[in-house]
Short mmCIF file of N, CA and C in Angstrom, two decimals:
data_model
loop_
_atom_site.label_atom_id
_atom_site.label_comp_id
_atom_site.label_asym_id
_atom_site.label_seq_id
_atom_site.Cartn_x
_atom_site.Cartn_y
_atom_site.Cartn_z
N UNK A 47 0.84 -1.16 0.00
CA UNK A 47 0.00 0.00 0.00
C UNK A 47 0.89 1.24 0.00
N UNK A 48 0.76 2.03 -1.07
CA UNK A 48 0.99 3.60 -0.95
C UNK A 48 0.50 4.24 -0.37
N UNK A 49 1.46 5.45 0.06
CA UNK A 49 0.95 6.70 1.16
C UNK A 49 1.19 7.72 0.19
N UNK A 50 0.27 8.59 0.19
CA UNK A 50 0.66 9.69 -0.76
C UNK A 50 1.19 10.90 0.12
N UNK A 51 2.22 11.53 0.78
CA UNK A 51 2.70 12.67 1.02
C UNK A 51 2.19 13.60 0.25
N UNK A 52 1.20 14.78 1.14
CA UNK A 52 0.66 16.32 0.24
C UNK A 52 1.80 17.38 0.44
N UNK A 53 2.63 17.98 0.01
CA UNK A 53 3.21 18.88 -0.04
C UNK A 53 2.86 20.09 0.68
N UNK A 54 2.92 20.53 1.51
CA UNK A 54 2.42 22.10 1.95
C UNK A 54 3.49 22.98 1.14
N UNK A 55 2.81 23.70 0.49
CA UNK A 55 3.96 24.80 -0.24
C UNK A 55 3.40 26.04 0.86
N UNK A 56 3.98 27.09 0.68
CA UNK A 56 4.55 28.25 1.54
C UNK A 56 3.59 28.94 1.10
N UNK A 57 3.03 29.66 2.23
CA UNK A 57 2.13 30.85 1.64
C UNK A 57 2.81 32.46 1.05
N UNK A 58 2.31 33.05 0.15
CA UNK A 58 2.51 33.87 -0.25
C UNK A 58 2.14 35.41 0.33
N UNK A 59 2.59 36.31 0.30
CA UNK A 59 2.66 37.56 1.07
C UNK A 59 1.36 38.13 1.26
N UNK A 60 0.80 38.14 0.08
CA UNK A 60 -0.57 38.18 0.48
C UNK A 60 -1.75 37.47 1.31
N UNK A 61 -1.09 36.30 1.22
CA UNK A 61 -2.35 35.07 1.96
C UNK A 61 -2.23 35.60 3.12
N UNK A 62 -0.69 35.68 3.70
CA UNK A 62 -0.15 35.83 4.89
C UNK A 62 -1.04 37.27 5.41
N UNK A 63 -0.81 38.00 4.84
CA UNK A 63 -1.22 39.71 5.07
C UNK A 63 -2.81 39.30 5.28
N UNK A 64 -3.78 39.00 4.26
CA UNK A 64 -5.28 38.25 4.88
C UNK A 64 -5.30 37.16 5.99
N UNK A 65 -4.11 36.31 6.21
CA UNK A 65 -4.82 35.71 7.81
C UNK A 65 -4.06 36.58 8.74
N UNK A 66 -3.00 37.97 8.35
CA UNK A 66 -3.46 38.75 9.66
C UNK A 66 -4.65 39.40 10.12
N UNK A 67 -5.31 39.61 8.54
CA UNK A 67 -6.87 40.41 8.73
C UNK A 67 -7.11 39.52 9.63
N UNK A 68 -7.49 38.40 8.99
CA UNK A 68 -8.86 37.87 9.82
C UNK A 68 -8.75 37.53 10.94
N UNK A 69 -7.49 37.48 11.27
CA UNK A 69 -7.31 37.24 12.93
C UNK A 69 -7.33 38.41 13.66
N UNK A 70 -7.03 39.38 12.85
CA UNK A 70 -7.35 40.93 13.79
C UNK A 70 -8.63 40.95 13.81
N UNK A 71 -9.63 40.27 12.67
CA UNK A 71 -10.87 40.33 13.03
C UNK A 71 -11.51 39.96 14.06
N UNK A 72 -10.78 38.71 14.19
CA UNK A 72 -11.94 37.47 15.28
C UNK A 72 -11.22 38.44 16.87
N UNK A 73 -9.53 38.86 16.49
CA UNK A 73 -9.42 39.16 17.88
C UNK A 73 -10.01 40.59 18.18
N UNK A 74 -10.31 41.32 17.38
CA UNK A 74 -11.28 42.69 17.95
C UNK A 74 -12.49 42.03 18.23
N UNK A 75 -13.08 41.40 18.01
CA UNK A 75 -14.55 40.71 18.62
C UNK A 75 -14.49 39.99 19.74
N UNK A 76 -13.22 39.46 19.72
CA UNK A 76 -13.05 38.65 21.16
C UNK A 76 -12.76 39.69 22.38
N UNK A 77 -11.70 40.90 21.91
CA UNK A 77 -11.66 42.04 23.01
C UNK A 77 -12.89 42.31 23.40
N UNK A 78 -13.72 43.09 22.17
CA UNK A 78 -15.23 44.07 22.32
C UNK A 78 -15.67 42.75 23.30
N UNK A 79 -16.40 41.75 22.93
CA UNK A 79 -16.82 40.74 24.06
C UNK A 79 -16.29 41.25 25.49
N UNK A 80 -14.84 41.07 25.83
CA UNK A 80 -14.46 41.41 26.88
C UNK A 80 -13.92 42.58 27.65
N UNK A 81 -14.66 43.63 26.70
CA UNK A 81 -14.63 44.62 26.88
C UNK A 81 -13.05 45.11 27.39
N UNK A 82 -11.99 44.83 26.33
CA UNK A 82 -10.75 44.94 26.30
C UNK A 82 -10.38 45.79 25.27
N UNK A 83 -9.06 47.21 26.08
CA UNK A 83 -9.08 47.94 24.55
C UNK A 83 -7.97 47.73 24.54
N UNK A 84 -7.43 47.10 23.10
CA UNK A 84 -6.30 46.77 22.87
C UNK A 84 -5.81 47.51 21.13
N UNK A 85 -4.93 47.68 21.00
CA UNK A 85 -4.46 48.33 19.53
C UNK A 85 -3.66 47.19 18.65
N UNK A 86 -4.25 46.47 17.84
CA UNK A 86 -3.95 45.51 16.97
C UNK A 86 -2.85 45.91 15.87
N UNK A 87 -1.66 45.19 15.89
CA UNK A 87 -0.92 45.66 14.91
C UNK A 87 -0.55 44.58 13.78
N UNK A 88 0.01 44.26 12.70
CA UNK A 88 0.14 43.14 12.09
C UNK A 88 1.08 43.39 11.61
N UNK A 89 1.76 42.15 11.23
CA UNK A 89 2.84 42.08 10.32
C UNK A 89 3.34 40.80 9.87
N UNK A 90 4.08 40.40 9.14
CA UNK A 90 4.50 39.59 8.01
C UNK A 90 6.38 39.18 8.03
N UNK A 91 6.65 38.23 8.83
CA UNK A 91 8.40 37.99 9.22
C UNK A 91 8.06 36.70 9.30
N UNK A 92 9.15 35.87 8.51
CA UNK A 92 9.53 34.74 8.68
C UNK A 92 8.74 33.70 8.05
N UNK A 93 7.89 34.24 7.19
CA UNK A 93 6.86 33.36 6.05
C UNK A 93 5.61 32.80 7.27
N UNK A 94 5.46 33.85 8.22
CA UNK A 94 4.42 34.05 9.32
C UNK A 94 3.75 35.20 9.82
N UNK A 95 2.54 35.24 9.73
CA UNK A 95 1.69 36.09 9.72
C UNK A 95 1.89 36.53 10.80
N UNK A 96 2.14 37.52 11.97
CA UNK A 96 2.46 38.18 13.05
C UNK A 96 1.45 39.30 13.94
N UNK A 97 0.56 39.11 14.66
CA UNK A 97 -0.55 39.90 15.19
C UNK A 97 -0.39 40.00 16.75
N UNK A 98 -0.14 41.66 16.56
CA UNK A 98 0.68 41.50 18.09
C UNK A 98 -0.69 42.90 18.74
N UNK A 99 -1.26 42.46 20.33
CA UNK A 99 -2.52 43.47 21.03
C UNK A 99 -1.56 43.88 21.77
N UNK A 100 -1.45 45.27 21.51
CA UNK A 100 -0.87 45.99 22.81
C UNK A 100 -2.22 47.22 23.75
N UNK A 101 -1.76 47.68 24.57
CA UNK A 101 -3.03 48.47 25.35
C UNK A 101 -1.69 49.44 26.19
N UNK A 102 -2.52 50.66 26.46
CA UNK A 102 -1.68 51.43 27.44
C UNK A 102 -2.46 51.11 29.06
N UNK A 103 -3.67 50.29 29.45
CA UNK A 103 -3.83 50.69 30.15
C UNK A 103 -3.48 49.08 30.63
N UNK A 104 -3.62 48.33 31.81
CA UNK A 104 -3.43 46.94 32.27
C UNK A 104 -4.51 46.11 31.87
N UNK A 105 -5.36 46.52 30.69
CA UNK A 105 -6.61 45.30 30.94
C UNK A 105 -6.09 44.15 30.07
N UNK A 106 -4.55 44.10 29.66
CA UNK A 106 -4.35 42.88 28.91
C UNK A 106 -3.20 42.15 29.85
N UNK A 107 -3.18 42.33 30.66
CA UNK A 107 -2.19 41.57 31.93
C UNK A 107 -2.79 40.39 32.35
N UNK A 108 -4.47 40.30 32.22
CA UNK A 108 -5.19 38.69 32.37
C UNK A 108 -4.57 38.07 30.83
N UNK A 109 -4.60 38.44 29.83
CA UNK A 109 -4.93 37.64 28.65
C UNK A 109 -2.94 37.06 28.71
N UNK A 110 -1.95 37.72 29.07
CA UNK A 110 -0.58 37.80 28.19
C UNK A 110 0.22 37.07 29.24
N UNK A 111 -0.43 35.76 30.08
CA UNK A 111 0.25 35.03 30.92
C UNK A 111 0.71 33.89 29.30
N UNK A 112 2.06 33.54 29.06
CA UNK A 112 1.90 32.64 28.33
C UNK A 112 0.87 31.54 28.10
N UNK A 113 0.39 30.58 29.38
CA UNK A 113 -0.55 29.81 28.59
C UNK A 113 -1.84 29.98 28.33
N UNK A 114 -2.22 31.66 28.23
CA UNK A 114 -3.23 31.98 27.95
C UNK A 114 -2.83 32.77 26.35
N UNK A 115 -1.76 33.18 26.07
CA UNK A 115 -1.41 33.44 25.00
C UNK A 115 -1.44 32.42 24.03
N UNK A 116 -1.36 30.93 24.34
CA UNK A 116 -0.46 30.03 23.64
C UNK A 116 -2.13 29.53 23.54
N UNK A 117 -3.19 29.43 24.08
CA UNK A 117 -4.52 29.19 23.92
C UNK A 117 -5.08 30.10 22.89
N UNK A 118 -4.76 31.38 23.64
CA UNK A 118 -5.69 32.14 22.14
C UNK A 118 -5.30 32.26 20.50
N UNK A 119 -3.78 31.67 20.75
CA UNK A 119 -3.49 31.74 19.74
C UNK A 119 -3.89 30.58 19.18
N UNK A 120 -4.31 29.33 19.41
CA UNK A 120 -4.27 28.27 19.22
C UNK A 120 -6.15 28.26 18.34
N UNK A 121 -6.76 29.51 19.19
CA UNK A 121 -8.08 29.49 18.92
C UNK A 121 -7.85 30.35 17.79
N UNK A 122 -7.18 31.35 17.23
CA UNK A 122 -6.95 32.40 16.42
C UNK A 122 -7.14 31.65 14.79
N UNK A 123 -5.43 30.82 15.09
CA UNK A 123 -5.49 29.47 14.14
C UNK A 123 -6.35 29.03 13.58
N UNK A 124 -7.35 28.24 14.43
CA UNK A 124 -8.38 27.74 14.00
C UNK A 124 -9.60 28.60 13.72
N UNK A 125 -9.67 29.59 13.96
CA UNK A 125 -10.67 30.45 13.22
C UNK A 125 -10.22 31.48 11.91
N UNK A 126 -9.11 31.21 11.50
CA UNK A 126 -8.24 31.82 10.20
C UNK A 126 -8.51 30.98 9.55
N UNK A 127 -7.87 29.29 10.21
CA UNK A 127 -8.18 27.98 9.21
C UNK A 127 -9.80 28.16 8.84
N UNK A 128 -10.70 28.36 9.64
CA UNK A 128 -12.16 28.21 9.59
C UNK A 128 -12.27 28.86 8.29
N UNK A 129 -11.76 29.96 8.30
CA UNK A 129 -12.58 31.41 7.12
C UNK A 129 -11.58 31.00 5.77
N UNK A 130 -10.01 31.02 5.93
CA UNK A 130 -9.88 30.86 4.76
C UNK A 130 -9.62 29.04 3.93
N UNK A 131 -9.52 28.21 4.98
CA UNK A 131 -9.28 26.57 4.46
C UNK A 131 -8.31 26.35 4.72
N UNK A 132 -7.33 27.50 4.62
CA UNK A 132 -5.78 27.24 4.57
C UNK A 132 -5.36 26.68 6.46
N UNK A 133 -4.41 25.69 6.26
CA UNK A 133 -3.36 25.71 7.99
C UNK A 133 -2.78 26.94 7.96
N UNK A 134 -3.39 27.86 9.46
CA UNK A 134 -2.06 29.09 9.35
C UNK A 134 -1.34 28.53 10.35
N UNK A 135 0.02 29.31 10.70
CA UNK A 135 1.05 28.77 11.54
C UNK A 135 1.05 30.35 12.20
N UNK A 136 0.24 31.42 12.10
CA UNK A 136 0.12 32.59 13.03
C UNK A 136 0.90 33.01 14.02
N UNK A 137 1.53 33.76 14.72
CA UNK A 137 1.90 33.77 16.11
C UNK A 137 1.45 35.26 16.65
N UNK A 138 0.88 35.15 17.55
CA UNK A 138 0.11 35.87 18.30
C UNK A 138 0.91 36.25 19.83
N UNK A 139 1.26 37.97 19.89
CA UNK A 139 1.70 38.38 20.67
C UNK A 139 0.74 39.21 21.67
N UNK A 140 0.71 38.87 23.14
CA UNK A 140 -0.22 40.11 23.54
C UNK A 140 0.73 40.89 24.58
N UNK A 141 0.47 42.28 24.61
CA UNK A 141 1.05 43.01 25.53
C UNK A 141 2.90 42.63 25.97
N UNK A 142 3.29 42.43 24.80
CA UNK A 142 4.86 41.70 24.90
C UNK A 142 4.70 40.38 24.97
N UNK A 143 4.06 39.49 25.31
CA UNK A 143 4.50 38.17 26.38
C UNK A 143 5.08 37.40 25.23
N UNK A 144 5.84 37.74 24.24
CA UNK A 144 6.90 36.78 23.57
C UNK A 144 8.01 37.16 24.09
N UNK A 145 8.61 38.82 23.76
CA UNK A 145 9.72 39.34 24.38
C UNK A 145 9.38 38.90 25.71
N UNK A 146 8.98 38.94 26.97
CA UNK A 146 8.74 37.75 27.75
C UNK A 146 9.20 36.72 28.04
N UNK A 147 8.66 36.19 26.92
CA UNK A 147 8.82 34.34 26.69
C UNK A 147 10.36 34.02 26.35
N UNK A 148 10.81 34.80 25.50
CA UNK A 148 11.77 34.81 25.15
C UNK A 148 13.30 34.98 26.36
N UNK A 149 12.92 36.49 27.26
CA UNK A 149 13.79 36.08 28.11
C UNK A 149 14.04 35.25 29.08
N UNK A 150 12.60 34.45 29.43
CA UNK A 150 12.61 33.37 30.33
C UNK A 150 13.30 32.14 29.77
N UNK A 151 13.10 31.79 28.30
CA UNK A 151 13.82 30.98 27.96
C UNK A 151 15.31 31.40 27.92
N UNK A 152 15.96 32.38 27.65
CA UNK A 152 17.63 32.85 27.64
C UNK A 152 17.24 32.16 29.02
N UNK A 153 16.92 32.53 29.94
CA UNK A 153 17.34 32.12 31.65
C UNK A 153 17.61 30.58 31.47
N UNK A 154 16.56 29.86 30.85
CA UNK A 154 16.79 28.47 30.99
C UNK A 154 18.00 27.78 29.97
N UNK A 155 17.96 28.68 29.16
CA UNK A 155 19.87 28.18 28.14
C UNK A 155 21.07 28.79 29.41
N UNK A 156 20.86 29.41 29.55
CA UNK A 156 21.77 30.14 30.81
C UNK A 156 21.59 29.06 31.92
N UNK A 157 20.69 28.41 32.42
CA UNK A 157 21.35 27.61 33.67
C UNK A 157 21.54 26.47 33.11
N UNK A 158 21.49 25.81 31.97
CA UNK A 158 21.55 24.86 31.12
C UNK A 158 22.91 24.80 31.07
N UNK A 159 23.58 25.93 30.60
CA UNK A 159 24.90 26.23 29.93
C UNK A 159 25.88 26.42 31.47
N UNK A 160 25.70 26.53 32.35
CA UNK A 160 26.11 26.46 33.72
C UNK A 160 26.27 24.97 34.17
N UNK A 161 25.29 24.10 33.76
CA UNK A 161 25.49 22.72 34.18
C UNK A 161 26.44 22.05 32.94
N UNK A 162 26.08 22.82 32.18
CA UNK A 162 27.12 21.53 31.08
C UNK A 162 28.72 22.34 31.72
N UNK A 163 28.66 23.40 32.01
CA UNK A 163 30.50 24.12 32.58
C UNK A 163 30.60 23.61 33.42
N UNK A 164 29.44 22.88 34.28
CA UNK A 164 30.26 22.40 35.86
C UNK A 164 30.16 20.90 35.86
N UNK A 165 30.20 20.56 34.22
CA UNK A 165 30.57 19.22 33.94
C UNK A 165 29.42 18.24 33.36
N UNK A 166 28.30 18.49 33.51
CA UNK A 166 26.91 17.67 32.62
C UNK A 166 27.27 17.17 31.38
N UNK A 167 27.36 16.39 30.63
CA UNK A 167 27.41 16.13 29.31
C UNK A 167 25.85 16.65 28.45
N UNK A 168 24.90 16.89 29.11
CA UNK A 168 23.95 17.10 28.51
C UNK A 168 23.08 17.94 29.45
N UNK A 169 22.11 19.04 29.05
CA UNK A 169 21.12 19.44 30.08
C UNK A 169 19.82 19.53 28.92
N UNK A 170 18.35 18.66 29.66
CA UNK A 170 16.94 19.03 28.91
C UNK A 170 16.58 19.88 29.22
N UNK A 171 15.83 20.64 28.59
CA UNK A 171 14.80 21.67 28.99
C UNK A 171 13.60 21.33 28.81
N UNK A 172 12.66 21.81 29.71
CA UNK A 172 11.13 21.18 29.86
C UNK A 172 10.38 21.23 28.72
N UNK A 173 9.62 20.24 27.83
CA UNK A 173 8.59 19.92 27.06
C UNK A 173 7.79 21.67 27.03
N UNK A 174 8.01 22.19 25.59
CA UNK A 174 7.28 23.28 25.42
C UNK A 174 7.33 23.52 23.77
N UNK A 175 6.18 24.31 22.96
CA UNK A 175 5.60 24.42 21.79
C UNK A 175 6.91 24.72 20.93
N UNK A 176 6.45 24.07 19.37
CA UNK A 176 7.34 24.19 18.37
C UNK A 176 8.26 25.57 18.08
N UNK A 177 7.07 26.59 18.61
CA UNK A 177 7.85 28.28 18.75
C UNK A 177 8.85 28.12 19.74
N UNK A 178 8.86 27.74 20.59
CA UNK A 178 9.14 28.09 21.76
C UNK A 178 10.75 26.83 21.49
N UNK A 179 10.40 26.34 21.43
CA UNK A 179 12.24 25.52 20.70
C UNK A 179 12.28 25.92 19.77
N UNK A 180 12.26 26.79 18.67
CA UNK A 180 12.94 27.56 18.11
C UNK A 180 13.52 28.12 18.59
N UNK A 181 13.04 28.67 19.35
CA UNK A 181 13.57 30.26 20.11
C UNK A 181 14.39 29.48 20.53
N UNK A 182 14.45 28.33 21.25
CA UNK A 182 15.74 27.68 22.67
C UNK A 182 17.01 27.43 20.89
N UNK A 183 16.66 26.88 20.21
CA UNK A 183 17.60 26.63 19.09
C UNK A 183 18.34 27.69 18.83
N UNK A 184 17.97 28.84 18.35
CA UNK A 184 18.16 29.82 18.42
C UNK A 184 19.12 30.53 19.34
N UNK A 185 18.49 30.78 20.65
CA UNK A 185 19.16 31.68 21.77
C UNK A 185 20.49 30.30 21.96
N UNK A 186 20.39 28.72 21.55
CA UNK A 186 21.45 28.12 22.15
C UNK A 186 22.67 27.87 20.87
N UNK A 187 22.26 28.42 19.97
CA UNK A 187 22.76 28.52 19.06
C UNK A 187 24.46 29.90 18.79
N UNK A 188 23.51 30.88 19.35
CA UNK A 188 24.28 32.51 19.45
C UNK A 188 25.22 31.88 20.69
N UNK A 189 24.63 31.01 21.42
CA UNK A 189 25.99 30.59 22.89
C UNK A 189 26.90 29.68 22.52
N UNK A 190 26.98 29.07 21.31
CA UNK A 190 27.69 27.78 20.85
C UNK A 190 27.44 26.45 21.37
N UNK A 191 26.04 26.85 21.54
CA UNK A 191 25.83 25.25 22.09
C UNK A 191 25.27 24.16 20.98
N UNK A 192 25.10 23.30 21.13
CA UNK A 192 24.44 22.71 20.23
C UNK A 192 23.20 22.00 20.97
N UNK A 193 21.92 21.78 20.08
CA UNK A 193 20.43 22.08 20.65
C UNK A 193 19.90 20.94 19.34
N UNK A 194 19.21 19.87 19.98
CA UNK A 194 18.41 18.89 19.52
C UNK A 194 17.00 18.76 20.33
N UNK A 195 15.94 18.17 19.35
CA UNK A 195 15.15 18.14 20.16
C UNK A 195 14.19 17.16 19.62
N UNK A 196 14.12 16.30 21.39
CA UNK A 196 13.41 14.93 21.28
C UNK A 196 11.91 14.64 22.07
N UNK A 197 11.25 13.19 21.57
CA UNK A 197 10.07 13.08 22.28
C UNK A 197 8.89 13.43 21.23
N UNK A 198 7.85 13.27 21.07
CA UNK A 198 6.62 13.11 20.64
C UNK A 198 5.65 14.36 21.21
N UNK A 199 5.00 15.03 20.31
CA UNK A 199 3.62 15.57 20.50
C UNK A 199 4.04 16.88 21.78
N UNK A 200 3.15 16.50 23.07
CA UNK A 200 3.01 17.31 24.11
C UNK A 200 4.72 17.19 24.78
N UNK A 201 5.43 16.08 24.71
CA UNK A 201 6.07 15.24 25.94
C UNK A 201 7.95 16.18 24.81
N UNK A 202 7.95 16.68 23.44
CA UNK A 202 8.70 17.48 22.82
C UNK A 202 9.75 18.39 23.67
N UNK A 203 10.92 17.98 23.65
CA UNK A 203 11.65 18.88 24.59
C UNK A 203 13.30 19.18 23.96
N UNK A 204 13.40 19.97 24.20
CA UNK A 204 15.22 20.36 24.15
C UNK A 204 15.60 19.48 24.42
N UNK A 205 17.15 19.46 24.19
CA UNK A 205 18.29 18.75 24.92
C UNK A 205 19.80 19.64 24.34
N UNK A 206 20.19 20.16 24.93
CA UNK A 206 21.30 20.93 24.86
C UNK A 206 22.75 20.23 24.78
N UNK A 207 23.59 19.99 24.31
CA UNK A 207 25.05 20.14 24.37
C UNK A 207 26.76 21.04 24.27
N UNK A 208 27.48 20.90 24.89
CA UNK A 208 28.78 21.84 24.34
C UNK A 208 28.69 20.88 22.82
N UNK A 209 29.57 22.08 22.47
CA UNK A 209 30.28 21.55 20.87
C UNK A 209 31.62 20.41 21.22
#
C-alpha cells in the first residue's frame, strides 16, 4: 500500500497579510466581548503572519500570561483555518509576552549552559511548543551550544550540548 505525502507549499505575502486580517478580526470581537481595549498591529516575518494586542492601560495583563497566550493563539489558528481553508502557523503576541517568553527561555539556556560548565554532558529543557524551541535553538545557538530536540507531540523537549 501507498501513502501519498501532500506537499504544503509556503504561503505567499498576500495570503499571509489576509490571515493577519482575519485574525485581527476574530481578535477585535473577542476584546469588544471582553470589553478589552487593545491596539492591533500586524505584520508579516519569517513566512508568518504576526498579530501582536498591545493596550496602554493593564486590561491585557489577564490575557498575556503565556498559557493563555499560547490558547488564544491556538483558537486564532483555527478560526483563520475556519474562514480561509488554509493551515495558518500565526503567532500571536499580547502586551509583549513573547519578548517575555523569550527572556525566560535565555534564563533556561543560561542555567543549562552552567550545568554543562560544571561538567553535565547534557542538560533538557522542559517539554514546550514548536515556537518556543525555536527560540531555545536559536538563543542556544548565538551561545555555541548545540540544541536537539526529542520526544513526541506534548512530551517534545530540548536537549542541549557543548560543541
Amino acid at each position: 500500500m501507498s501513502e501519498s505525502v501532500t506537499e504544503r507549499t509556503e504561503p505567499t505575502q498576500d495570503q499571509l497579510e489576509n490571515e493577519g486580517d482575519v485574525a485581527a478580526d476574530y481578535l477585535e470581537e473577542l476584546l469588544d466581548i471582553a470589553d478589552i481595549d487593545g491596539d492591533l498591529n500586524l505584520d508579516v516575518r519569517q513566512g508568518r503572519a504576526y498579530v501582536s494586542i498591545e493596550a496602554e492601560s493593564n486590561g491585557l495583563d489577564v490575557l498575556s500570561a503565556p498559557e493563555t497566550v499560547q490558547a488564544l493563539q491556538e483558537l486564532t489558528r483555527l478560526a483563520v483555518q475556519n474562514k480561509t481553508g488554509a493551515f495558518s502557523r500565526l503567532i500571536l503576541d499580547i502586551g509583549g509576552s513573547r519578548d517575555a517568553r523569550r527572556r525566560q527561555l535565555e534564563t533556561l539556556v543560561n542555567a543549562a549552559a552552567t550545568k554543562l560548565d560544571e561538567g553535565a554532558s547534557q542538560a533538557s529543557l522542559p517539554s514546550m511548543s514548536s515556537y518556543e524551541r525555536k527560540l531555545v535553538h536559536d538563543i542556544a545557538a548565538e551561545q555555541g551550544l548545540v540544541s536537539e530536540s526529542y520526544g513526541e507531540g506534548a512530551d517534545r523537549h530540548t536537549v542541549l550540548r557543548r560543541r
